[in-house]
Coordinates of C-alpha atoms in Angstrom, one line a residue:
S4 CA 0.0 0.0 0.0
D5 CA 1.0 3.6 -0.4
T6 CA 1.5 4.0 3.4
T7 CA 3.6 0.9 3.9
S8 CA 6.1 1.0 6.7
A9 CA 9.6 1.1 5.2
G10 CA 10.9 -0.4 8.4
A11 CA 9.5 -3.7 7.2
W12 CA 11.3 -3.4 3.9
V13 CA 14.5 -2.7 5.7
S14 CA 14.0 -5.7 8.0
A15 CA 13.2 -8.0 5.1
S16 CA 16.1 -6.8 2.9
T17 CA 18.7 -7.0 5.7
T18 CA 17.5 -10.5 6.6
L19 CA 19.4 -11.7 3.5
R20 CA 22.6 -10.4 4.9
Q21 CA 22.1 -11.6 8.5
R22 CA 22.8 -15.0 10.0
V23 CA 23.5 -16.5 13.4
S24 CA 27.2 -16.6 14.0
P25 CA 29.7 -16.6 16.8
K26 CA 31.2 -13.4 18.1
I27 CA 34.4 -12.1 16.6
P28 CA 37.3 -13.9 18.3
D29 CA 39.3 -11.8 20.8
A30 CA 42.3 -12.0 18.5
V31 CA 40.6 -9.6 16.0
P32 CA 42.0 -6.2 16.7
L33 CA 38.7 -4.3 16.7
R34 CA 40.2 -1.5 18.9
N35 CA 42.9 -0.9 16.3
V36 CA 40.3 -0.9 13.5
A37 CA 38.4 1.8 15.3
T38 CA 41.4 4.0 16.3
D39 CA 43.8 3.7 13.3
H40 CA 42.0 6.6 11.6
T41 CA 41.0 8.7 14.5
H42 CA 44.0 11.0 13.9
N43 CA 44.1 13.8 16.5
Y44 CA 40.5 13.5 17.7
S45 CA 39.9 12.7 21.3
V46 CA 37.0 11.1 23.1
T47 CA 35.1 13.3 25.6
N48 CA 32.2 13.0 28.0
D49 CA 31.3 16.7 27.6
E50 CA 27.8 16.7 26.0
D51 CA 27.2 20.4 26.3
N52 CA 29.2 21.3 23.2
T53 CA 27.2 19.1 20.7
R54 CA 24.1 21.3 20.3
A55 CA 25.2 22.4 16.8
S56 CA 25.8 18.8 15.5
R57 CA 22.5 17.7 17.1
F58 CA 20.6 20.5 15.5
Y59 CA 22.2 19.7 12.2
R60 CA 21.3 16.0 12.1
W61 CA 17.8 16.7 13.3
M62 CA 17.3 19.3 10.6
V63 CA 18.8 17.0 7.9
I64 CA 16.5 14.1 8.9
I65 CA 13.3 16.2 9.4
V66 CA 13.7 18.2 6.1
M67 CA 14.7 15.0 4.3
G68 CA 11.6 13.2 5.7
I69 CA 9.3 16.1 4.7
A70 CA 10.8 16.7 1.2
G71 CA 11.0 12.9 0.5
N72 CA 7.3 12.5 1.2
G73 CA 6.0 14.5 -1.8
W74 CA 4.6 11.2 -3.1
C75 CA 2.2 11.1 -0.1
Y76 CA 0.7 14.4 -1.3
E77 CA 0.7 13.2 -4.9
A78 CA -0.9 9.9 -4.2
S79 CA -3.6 11.4 -1.9
V80 CA -4.5 14.1 -4.4
M81 CA -4.6 11.6 -7.3
S82 CA -7.1 9.4 -5.4
S83 CA -9.5 12.4 -5.3
V84 CA -8.7 13.6 -8.9
L85 CA -9.9 10.2 -10.2
N86 CA -13.4 11.1 -9.1
L87 CA -13.5 14.7 -10.4
P88 CA -16.1 15.3 -13.2
Q89 CA -13.6 17.5 -15.1
F90 CA -10.9 14.8 -15.0
L91 CA -13.3 12.1 -16.1
R92 CA -14.4 14.2 -19.0
H93 CA -10.8 14.8 -19.9
M94 CA -10.3 11.0 -20.0
G95 CA -13.4 10.6 -22.2
Y96 CA -15.9 9.3 -19.6
E97 CA -19.0 10.7 -18.0
K98 CA -19.5 9.3 -14.5
E99 CA -16.5 7.1 -13.7
L100 CA -13.5 5.3 -15.1
P101 CA -13.9 1.7 -16.4
K102 CA -13.9 -1.0 -13.8
T103 CA -10.7 -2.5 -15.2
A104 CA -8.9 0.9 -14.8
Y105 CA -9.9 1.2 -11.2
E106 CA -8.7 -2.4 -10.6
L107 CA -5.3 -1.5 -12.0
I108 CA -4.6 2.0 -10.7
G109 CA -4.2 0.8 -7.1
P110 CA -2.4 -2.5 -7.4
V111 CA 0.2 -1.4 -10.0
S112 CA 1.6 1.1 -7.6
T113 CA 2.2 -1.7 -5.1
L114 CA 4.0 -3.7 -7.8
G115 CA 6.1 -0.7 -8.4
Q116 CA 6.9 -0.5 -4.7
L117 CA 8.0 -4.1 -4.8
A118 CA 10.5 -3.4 -7.6
G119 CA 11.6 -0.2 -6.0
G120 CA 12.3 -1.9 -2.7
F121 CA 14.5 -4.6 -4.3
I122 CA 16.3 -2.1 -6.5
G123 CA 16.7 0.3 -3.7
G124 CA 18.5 -2.2 -1.5
R125 CA 21.1 -2.8 -4.1
I126 CA 21.6 0.8 -4.9
A127 CA 21.8 1.8 -1.2
D128 CA 24.5 -0.8 -0.6
S129 CA 26.6 -0.1 -3.8
L130 CA 26.1 3.6 -4.6
G131 CA 24.9 4.9 -1.3
R132 CA 21.8 5.8 0.7
K133 CA 21.7 9.3 -1.0
A134 CA 21.8 7.6 -4.4
A135 CA 18.7 5.6 -3.6
L136 CA 17.0 8.8 -2.4
A137 CA 18.1 10.7 -5.5
L138 CA 16.7 8.0 -7.8
G139 CA 13.5 7.9 -5.9
T140 CA 13.1 11.6 -6.1
S141 CA 13.8 11.6 -9.8
L142 CA 11.2 9.0 -10.4
T143 CA 8.7 11.0 -8.3
L144 CA 9.3 14.0 -10.7
L145 CA 8.8 11.7 -13.7
S146 CA 5.5 10.3 -12.2
T147 CA 4.3 13.8 -11.4
S148 CA 5.0 14.9 -15.0
L149 CA 3.1 11.9 -16.4
L150 CA 0.1 12.5 -14.1
V151 CA 0.0 16.2 -14.9
W152 CA 0.0 15.3 -18.6
A153 CA -2.2 12.2 -18.4
P154 CA -3.7 12.0 -21.9
S155 CA -5.1 8.6 -21.4
V156 CA -5.8 5.8 -18.8
D157 CA -2.8 3.9 -20.1
V158 CA -0.4 6.8 -19.3
L159 CA -2.1 7.1 -15.9
I160 CA -1.4 3.5 -15.0
A161 CA 2.2 3.8 -16.2
A162 CA 2.6 6.9 -14.0
R163 CA 1.3 4.9 -11.0
V164 CA 3.9 2.2 -11.7
V165 CA 6.7 4.8 -11.7
Q166 CA 5.2 6.4 -8.6
G167 CA 5.3 3.0 -6.8
M168 CA 9.0 2.5 -7.7
A169 CA 9.7 5.9 -6.3
I170 CA 7.9 5.1 -3.1
G171 CA 9.9 1.9 -2.6
L172 CA 13.2 3.8 -3.1
L173 CA 12.3 6.8 -1.0
M174 CA 11.0 4.9 2.0
L175 CA 13.9 2.5 2.1
G176 CA 16.5 5.2 1.6
F177 CA 15.1 7.5 4.2
Q178 CA 14.7 4.8 6.9
V179 CA 18.2 3.4 6.3
Y180 CA 19.8 6.9 6.3
T181 CA 17.9 7.8 9.5
A182 CA 18.8 4.6 11.3
E183 CA 22.5 5.1 10.5
V184 CA 22.7 8.8 11.3
A185 CA 20.5 9.2 14.4
S186 CA 21.7 8.4 17.8
K187 CA 20.4 5.3 19.6
A188 CA 18.2 7.3 21.9
E189 CA 16.5 9.3 19.1
R190 CA 16.4 6.7 16.4
G191 CA 12.8 5.7 16.9
L192 CA 11.5 9.3 17.2
L193 CA 13.3 10.5 14.0
S194 CA 12.3 7.4 12.0
G195 CA 8.7 8.3 12.8
A196 CA 9.2 11.8 11.3
S197 CA 8.6 10.4 7.9
L198 CA 5.2 8.9 8.9
V199 CA 4.1 12.2 10.6
S200 CA 5.1 14.3 7.6
G201 CA 3.5 12.0 5.2
N202 CA 0.2 12.1 7.0
T203 CA 0.5 15.9 7.3
L204 CA 1.0 16.2 3.5
A205 CA -2.0 13.8 3.0
A206 CA -4.1 16.2 5.1
V207 CA -3.0 19.1 2.9
A208 CA -3.9 17.0 -0.1
A209 CA -7.4 16.5 1.3
A210 CA -7.8 20.3 1.6
T211 CA -6.6 20.7 -1.9
A212 CA -9.1 18.1 -3.2
L213 CA -11.9 20.1 -1.5
A214 CA -10.7 23.2 -3.3
L215 CA -10.7 21.4 -6.6
T216 CA -14.5 20.8 -6.4
Y217 CA -14.9 24.6 -7.0
T218 CA -12.8 24.7 -10.2
D219 CA -13.8 24.0 -13.8
G220 CA -11.6 22.8 -16.6
N221 CA -8.3 20.9 -16.3
W222 CA -6.1 23.6 -14.9
G223 CA -7.2 22.9 -11.3
W224 CA -6.3 19.2 -11.0
R225 CA -3.1 19.7 -13.0
L226 CA -2.0 22.5 -10.8
S227 CA -2.7 20.5 -7.6
L228 CA -0.6 17.6 -8.9
A229 CA 2.2 19.9 -10.0
V230 CA 2.6 21.0 -6.4
S231 CA 4.4 17.7 -5.9
Y232 CA 7.4 19.2 -7.8
V233 CA 8.2 21.4 -4.9
P234 CA 9.2 18.9 -2.1
S235 CA 10.9 16.7 -4.7
L236 CA 13.1 19.5 -6.1
V237 CA 13.9 20.7 -2.5
L238 CA 15.3 17.2 -1.7
L239 CA 17.1 16.7 -5.0
V240 CA 18.6 20.2 -5.4
L241 CA 18.8 21.8 -2.0
V242 CA 19.3 18.8 0.5
L243 CA 21.1 15.8 -1.0
P244 CA 24.0 17.6 -2.6
F245 CA 25.0 19.3 0.6
V246 CA 24.7 16.5 3.2
P247 CA 27.2 13.7 3.8
E248 CA 26.6 10.0 3.4
T249 CA 26.2 7.9 6.5
P250 CA 29.3 6.8 8.4
R251 CA 28.4 3.2 8.0
Y252 CA 28.3 3.5 4.2
Y253 CA 31.6 5.3 4.1
F254 CA 33.2 2.6 6.3
Q255 CA 31.7 -0.3 4.2
Q256 CA 33.3 1.3 1.1
G257 CA 36.7 1.5 2.9
R258 CA 36.6 5.3 3.2
K259 CA 37.5 5.4 6.9
R260 CA 38.5 9.0 7.1
E261 CA 35.2 10.1 5.6
A262 CA 33.3 7.8 7.9
R263 CA 35.0 9.6 10.9
R264 CA 34.3 13.0 9.5
A265 CA 30.6 12.2 8.9
M266 CA 30.3 10.9 12.4
L267 CA 31.8 14.1 13.7
R268 CA 29.5 16.2 11.5
F269 CA 26.5 14.5 12.9
H270 CA 27.6 13.9 16.5
G271 CA 30.8 15.8 17.2
T272 CA 31.5 18.8 19.4
N273 CA 32.3 22.3 18.2
D274 CA 36.0 21.7 18.7
G275 CA 36.2 18.5 16.7
R276 CA 35.8 15.9 19.4
L277 CA 33.5 12.9 19.7
P278 CA 31.6 12.3 23.0
A279 CA 31.8 8.9 24.6
E280 CA 28.4 7.6 23.6
P281 CA 28.7 8.4 19.9
E282 CA 32.3 7.0 20.0
A283 CA 30.9 3.8 21.4
E284 CA 28.3 3.6 18.7
F285 CA 30.9 4.3 16.1
K286 CA 33.1 1.4 17.3
A287 CA 30.1 -0.9 17.5
M288 CA 29.3 -0.1 13.9
I289 CA 32.9 -0.8 12.9
A290 CA 32.7 -4.1 14.8
A291 CA 29.4 -5.1 13.0
V292 CA 30.7 -4.2 9.6
T293 CA 34.0 -6.0 10.2
E294 CA 32.2 -9.2 11.5
T295 CA 30.0 -9.2 8.4
E296 CA 33.0 -8.9 6.1
I297 CA 34.8 -11.7 7.9
H298 CA 31.8 -14.1 7.6
S299 CA 31.1 -13.0 4.0
K300 CA 34.7 -13.9 3.0
S301 CA 34.4 -17.2 4.9
D302 CA 31.2 -18.1 3.1
N303 CA 32.7 -17.3 -0.2
N304 CA 35.8 -19.3 0.4
N305 CA 33.7 -22.3 1.6
G306 CA 31.3 -22.0 -1.3
N307 CA 28.4 -21.2 1.0
N308 CA 25.7 -18.7 -0.2
V309 CA 22.8 -17.9 2.2
G310 CA 20.6 -16.6 -0.6
W311 CA 16.8 -16.6 -0.3
S312 CA 17.0 -19.2 2.5
G313 CA 18.2 -16.4 4.7
F314 CA 14.6 -15.4 5.1
V315 CA 13.6 -18.6 6.9
N316 CA 16.8 -20.5 7.9
T317 CA 16.7 -19.4 11.6
R318 CA 14.0 -18.7 14.2
N319 CA 15.0 -15.0 14.2
A320 CA 14.9 -14.8 10.5
R321 CA 11.5 -16.4 10.3
L322 CA 10.2 -13.9 12.9
R323 CA 11.6 -10.9 10.9
T324 CA 10.1 -12.3 7.7
F325 CA 6.7 -12.8 9.3
C326 CA 6.6 -9.3 10.7
A327 CA 7.7 -7.8 7.4
L328 CA 5.1 -9.7 5.4
T329 CA 2.2 -9.3 7.7
S330 CA 2.7 -5.6 8.1
Q331 CA 2.4 -5.3 4.4
L332 CA -0.6 -7.5 4.1
I333 CA -2.6 -5.9 6.9
W334 CA -2.7 -2.4 5.3
P335 CA -4.6 -3.3 2.1
W336 CA -6.8 -6.0 3.8
A337 CA -7.8 -3.5 6.6
G338 CA -9.6 -1.5 3.9
Q339 CA -7.0 1.3 3.3
S340 CA -6.6 0.6 -0.4
V341 CA -10.3 0.2 -0.9
W342 CA -11.1 3.5 0.6
T343 CA -8.2 5.3 -1.1
Y344 CA -9.2 4.3 -4.7
Y345 CA -12.8 3.3 -4.5
F346 CA -14.3 5.9 -2.2
G347 CA -16.3 7.5 -5.0
R348 CA -18.0 4.2 -5.7
V349 CA -18.6 3.6 -2.0
Y350 CA -20.4 6.9 -1.8
R351 CA -22.5 6.1 -4.8
Y352 CA -23.4 2.7 -3.5
A353 CA -24.5 4.3 -0.3
G354 CA -26.8 6.7 -2.2
I355 CA -24.6 9.8 -1.8
T356 CA -24.2 11.3 -5.2
E357 CA -23.8 15.0 -4.6

């Protein structure tokens, strides 16, 4: 569904890379791995000097969450536009779209999300979390252009597929970026910023849809959809080029100095030091990445490939997979998709035609 929790996507995608394994042996010099590239930075317990970095990471995550949720506004407005008399006349119909069109407009977006989720995981790992967000934003701009143009039902359905792919990329990219940048204490709160901003934009879309009922011609619904350009362009042009990648991504790519600099940018003090808690999280991240690399090399050398069996080969993996799948299935079966795309028909069946 359009409001799917991206946390479930992240859980499902990371399951492929996770497995039950022993702890790293004491002989592995994790301390050296963490400190070989610290240079002249020192660890401090002084938290009073980190307000600037805290404000920076909060602003980055919140603005990214709002700007990356332009699709929420677009999808919400579109569900109302589908029932506007002027839009139906533009499409060549009097009262409503054909039944087949209604049946496709909703589900094809979900299929696009499926593709976007799988593609997004690959892109986020290889090219970076920002790359996944940038591609998702670019696809949002493309889907907006197709919807504003919308000369036929076929183009409308194609736009919904593109929009779904954008949703999969944006939700996964934002959640991964937030989880890897936010501190442990604020991770849950900031991850929820995307859901809050998305619902806020959906409320704005509802108000916009009400205003559309007082317009004639095609300019009104086209203008309301074109508003989606604003948050997408903000994210693509004003945010992503000026923020760093996550420390975890930098370290996975072997760019240790950049990983340290990014950690200092998001959590450091004004005088270039890293407090004790962020330093501990940074070392824990290094340990986790190092352990993954050790076992990945071991599996490759032994000819072992976890593959799709990673979804079900352990009890924890099965639990994660169950949570990921059921959280997706509950949304549409609870009636959300029916109400989003068929509410016009629901009103008519209830005798409400005005």
